[in-house]
Coordinates of C-alpha atoms in Angstrom, one line a residue:
Chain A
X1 CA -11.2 5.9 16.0
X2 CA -11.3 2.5 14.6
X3 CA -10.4 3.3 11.1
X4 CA -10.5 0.4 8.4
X5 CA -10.9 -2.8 10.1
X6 CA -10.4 -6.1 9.0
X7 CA -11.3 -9.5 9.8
X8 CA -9.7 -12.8 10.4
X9 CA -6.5 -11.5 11.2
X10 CA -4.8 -14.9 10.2
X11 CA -6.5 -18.1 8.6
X12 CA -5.4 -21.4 7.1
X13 CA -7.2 -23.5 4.2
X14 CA -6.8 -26.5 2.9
X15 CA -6.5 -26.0 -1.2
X16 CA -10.2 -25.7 -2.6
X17 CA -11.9 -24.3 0.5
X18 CA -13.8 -21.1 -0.3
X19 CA -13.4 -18.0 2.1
X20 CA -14.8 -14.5 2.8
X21 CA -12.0 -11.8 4.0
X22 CA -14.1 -8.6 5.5
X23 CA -13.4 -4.9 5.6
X24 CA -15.1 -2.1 7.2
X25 CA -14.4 1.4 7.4
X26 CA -15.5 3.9 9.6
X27 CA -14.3 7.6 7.7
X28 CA -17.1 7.6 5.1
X29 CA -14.8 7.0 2.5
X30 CA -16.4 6.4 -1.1
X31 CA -13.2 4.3 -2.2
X32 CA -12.4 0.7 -1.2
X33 CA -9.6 -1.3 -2.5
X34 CA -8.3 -4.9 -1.5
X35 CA -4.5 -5.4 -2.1
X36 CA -2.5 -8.9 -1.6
X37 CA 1.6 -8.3 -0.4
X38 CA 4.0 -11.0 -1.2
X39 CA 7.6 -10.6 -0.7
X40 CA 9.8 -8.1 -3.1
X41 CA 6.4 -7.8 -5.1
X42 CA 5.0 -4.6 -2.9
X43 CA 1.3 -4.6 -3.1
X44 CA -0.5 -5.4 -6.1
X45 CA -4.0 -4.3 -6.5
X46 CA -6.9 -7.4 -6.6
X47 CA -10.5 -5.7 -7.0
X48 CA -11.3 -1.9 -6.0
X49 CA -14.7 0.2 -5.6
X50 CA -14.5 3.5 -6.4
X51 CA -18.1 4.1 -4.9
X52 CA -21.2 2.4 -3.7
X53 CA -22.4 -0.1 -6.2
X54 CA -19.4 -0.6 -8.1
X55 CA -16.3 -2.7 -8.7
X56 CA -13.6 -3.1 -10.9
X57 CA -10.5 -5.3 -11.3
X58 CA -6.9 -4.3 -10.4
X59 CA -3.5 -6.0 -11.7
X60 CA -4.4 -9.6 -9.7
X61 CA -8.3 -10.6 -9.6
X62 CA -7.9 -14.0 -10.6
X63 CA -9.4 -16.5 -8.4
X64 CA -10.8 -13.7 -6.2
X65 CA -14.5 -12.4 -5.8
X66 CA -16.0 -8.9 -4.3
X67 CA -19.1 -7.8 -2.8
X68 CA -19.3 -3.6 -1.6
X69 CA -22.1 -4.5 0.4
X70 CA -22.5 -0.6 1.4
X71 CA -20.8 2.5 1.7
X72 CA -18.6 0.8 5.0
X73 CA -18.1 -2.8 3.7
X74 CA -15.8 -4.4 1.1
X75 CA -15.7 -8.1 1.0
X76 CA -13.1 -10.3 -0.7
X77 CA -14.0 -13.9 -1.8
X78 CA -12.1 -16.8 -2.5
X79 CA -14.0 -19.0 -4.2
X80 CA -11.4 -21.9 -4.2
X81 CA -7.9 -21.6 -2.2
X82 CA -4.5 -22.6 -4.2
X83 CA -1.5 -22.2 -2.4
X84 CA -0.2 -19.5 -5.2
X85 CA -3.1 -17.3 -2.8
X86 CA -1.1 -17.7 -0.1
X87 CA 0.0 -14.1 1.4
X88 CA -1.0 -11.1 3.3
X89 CA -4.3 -9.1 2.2
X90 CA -5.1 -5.8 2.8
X91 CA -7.7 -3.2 2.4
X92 CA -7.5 0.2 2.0
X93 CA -10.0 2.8 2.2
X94 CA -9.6 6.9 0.2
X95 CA -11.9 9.3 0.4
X96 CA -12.4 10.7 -3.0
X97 CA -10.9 8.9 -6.3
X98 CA -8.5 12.4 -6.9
X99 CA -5.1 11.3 -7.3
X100 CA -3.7 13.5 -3.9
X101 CA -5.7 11.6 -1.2
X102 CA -3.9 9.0 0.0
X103 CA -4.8 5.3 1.2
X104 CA -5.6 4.6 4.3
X105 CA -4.6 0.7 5.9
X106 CA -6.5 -2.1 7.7
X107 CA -3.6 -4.1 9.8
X108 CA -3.9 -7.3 7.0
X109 CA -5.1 -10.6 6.8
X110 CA -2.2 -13.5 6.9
X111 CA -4.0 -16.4 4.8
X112 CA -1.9 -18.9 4.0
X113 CA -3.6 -22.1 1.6
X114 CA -1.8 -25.7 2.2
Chain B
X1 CA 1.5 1.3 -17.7
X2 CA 2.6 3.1 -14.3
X3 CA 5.4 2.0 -12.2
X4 CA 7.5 2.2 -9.6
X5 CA 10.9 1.3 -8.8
X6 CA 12.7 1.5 -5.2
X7 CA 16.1 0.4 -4.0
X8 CA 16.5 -3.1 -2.9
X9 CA 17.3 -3.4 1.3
X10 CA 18.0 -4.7 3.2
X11 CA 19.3 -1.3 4.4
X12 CA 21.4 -1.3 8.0
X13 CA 22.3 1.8 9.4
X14 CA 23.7 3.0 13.0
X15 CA 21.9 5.2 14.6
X16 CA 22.0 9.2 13.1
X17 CA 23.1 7.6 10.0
X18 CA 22.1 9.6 7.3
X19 CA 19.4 7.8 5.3
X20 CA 18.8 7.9 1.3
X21 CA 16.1 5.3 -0.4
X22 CA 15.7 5.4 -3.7
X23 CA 12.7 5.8 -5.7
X24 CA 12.3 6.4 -9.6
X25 CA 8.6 5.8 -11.6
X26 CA 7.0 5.8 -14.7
X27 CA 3.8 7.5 -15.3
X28 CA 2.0 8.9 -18.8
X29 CA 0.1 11.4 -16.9
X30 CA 1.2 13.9 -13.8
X31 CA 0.9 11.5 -10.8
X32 CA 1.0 12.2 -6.9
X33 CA 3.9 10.7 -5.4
X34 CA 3.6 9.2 -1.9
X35 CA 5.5 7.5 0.6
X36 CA 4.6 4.8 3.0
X37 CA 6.1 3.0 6.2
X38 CA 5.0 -0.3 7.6
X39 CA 6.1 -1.7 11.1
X40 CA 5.6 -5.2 11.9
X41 CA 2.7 -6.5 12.0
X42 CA 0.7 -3.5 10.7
X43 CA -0.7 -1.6 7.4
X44 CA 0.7 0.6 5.4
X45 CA 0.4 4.3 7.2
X46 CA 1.5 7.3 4.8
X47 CA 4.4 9.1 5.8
X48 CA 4.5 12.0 3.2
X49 CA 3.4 12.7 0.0
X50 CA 3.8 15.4 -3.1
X51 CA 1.4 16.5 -5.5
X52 CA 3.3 18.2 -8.2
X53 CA 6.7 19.0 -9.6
X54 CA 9.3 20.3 -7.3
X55 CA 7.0 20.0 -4.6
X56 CA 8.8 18.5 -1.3
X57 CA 7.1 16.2 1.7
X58 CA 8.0 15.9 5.0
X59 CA 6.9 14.8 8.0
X60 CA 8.6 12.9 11.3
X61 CA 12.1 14.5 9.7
X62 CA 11.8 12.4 6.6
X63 CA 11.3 14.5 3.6
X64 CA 11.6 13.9 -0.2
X65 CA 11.0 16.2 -3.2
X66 CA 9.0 15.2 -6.6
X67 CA 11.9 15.4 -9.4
X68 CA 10.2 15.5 -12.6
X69 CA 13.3 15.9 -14.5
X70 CA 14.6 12.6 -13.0
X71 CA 10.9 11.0 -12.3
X72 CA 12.5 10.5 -8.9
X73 CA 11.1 10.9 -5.4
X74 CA 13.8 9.9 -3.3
X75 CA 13.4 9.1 0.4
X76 CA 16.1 11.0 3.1
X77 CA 16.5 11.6 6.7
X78 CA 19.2 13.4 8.6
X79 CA 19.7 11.2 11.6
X80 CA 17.9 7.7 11.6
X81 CA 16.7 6.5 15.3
X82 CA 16.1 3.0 16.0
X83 CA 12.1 3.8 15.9
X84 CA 12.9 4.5 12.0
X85 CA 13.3 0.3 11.9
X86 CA 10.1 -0.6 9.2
X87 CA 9.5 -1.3 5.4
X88 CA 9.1 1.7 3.4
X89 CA 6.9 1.5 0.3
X90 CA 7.2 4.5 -2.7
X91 CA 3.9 4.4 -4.6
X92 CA 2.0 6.6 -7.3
X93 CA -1.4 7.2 -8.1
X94 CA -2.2 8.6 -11.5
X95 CA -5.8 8.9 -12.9
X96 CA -6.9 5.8 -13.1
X97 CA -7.6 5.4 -9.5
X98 CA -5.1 3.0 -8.7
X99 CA -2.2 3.1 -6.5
X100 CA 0.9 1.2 -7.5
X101 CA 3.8 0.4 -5.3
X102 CA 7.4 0.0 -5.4
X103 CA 8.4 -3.2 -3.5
X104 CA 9.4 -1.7 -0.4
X105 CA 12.7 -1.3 1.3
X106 CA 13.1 -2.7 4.6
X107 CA 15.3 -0.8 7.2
X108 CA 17.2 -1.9 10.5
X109 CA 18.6 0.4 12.6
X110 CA 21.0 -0.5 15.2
X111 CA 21.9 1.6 18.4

């Protein structure tokens, strides 16, 4: 009952390395979303994929890459750290893009950029 | 475009304090209204949610009823327990496919 799964669970970079976040989900959800939370901003929304073979950018993709490798798998790339990436990533996984189904949580990534 | 505003915390409350958070939004269209709680270290898990006017959610003895009239969905619990202790996010999702968030409310409870 693993649910959404994400790996590293914490990781520093030095500003300009590149980096690949990973999510996997296990519920057969078509949606996949990545989310970054700083403090007394909530969550704000990077890339999403409403289903297999697609993407599209949220409030925040600047600087950040994605890849929905399958149905399961929804990658986030940085191409080149800056410390203003610094902060902790999640994913999110929903089953159908209707507004009532609600988003279900990997445990985060903590990345922070020096 | 679609917000969400929440009461700023800290919050600290004794336990079986009575517990009120906050929430108001904007939306153009008729959005769900949602609430989540995260404990340290963890995702967001949903705690209740409401799909329409003058619906209400509950769950765990939290409950909170979609006010149209007010486009509030406030947040309230009878007697808090020190378990209660987490940030607690508002959010929305309207038909875009996006989910927005209020900034979250962090609670303490003490014993």
């Amino acid at each position: 009952n693993a649910g959404v799964t994400q790996t590293p669970k914490f990781q520093v970079l030095k500003t300009g390395q590149s980096m690949t976040l990973q999510c996997a989900q296990d519920m057969n959800h078509n949606s996949m979303y990545w989310y970054r939370q700083d403090p007394g901003m909530g969550l704000r929304l990077i890339y999403y994929s409403a289903s297999e073979g697609t993407t599209d950018k949220g409030e925040v993709p600047n600087g950040y890459n994605v890849s929905r490798l399958n149905k399961r798998e929804f990658s986030l790339r940085l191409e080149s750290a800056a410390p203003s990436q610094t902060s902790v990533y999640f994913c999110a996984s929903r089953a159908g893009t209707g507004v009532n189904s609600p988003l279900h949580f990997g445990n985060g990534t903590r990345l922070t950029v020096t | 475009g679609d917000s969400v505003t929440q009461m700023e915390g800290p919050v600290t409350l004794s336990e079986e304090a009575f517990l009120t958070i906050n929430c108001t939004y904007t939306a153009t269209g008729y959005p769900s209204l949602f609430w989540y709680v995260q404990y340290p270290g963890e995702g967001l898990q949903l705690l209740l949610k409401a799909t329409k006017a003058d619906d209400k959610g509950s769950n765990k003895g939290f409950e909170a009823t979609y006010r149209k009239e007010t486009t509030s969905f406030h947040l309230e619990k009878g007697s808090v327990q020190v378990s209660d202790s987490a940030v607690y996010f508002c959010a929305l999702s309207d038909f875009n496919n996006d989910m927005r968030f209020g900034a979250g409310t962090r609670l303490t409870v003490k014993p």
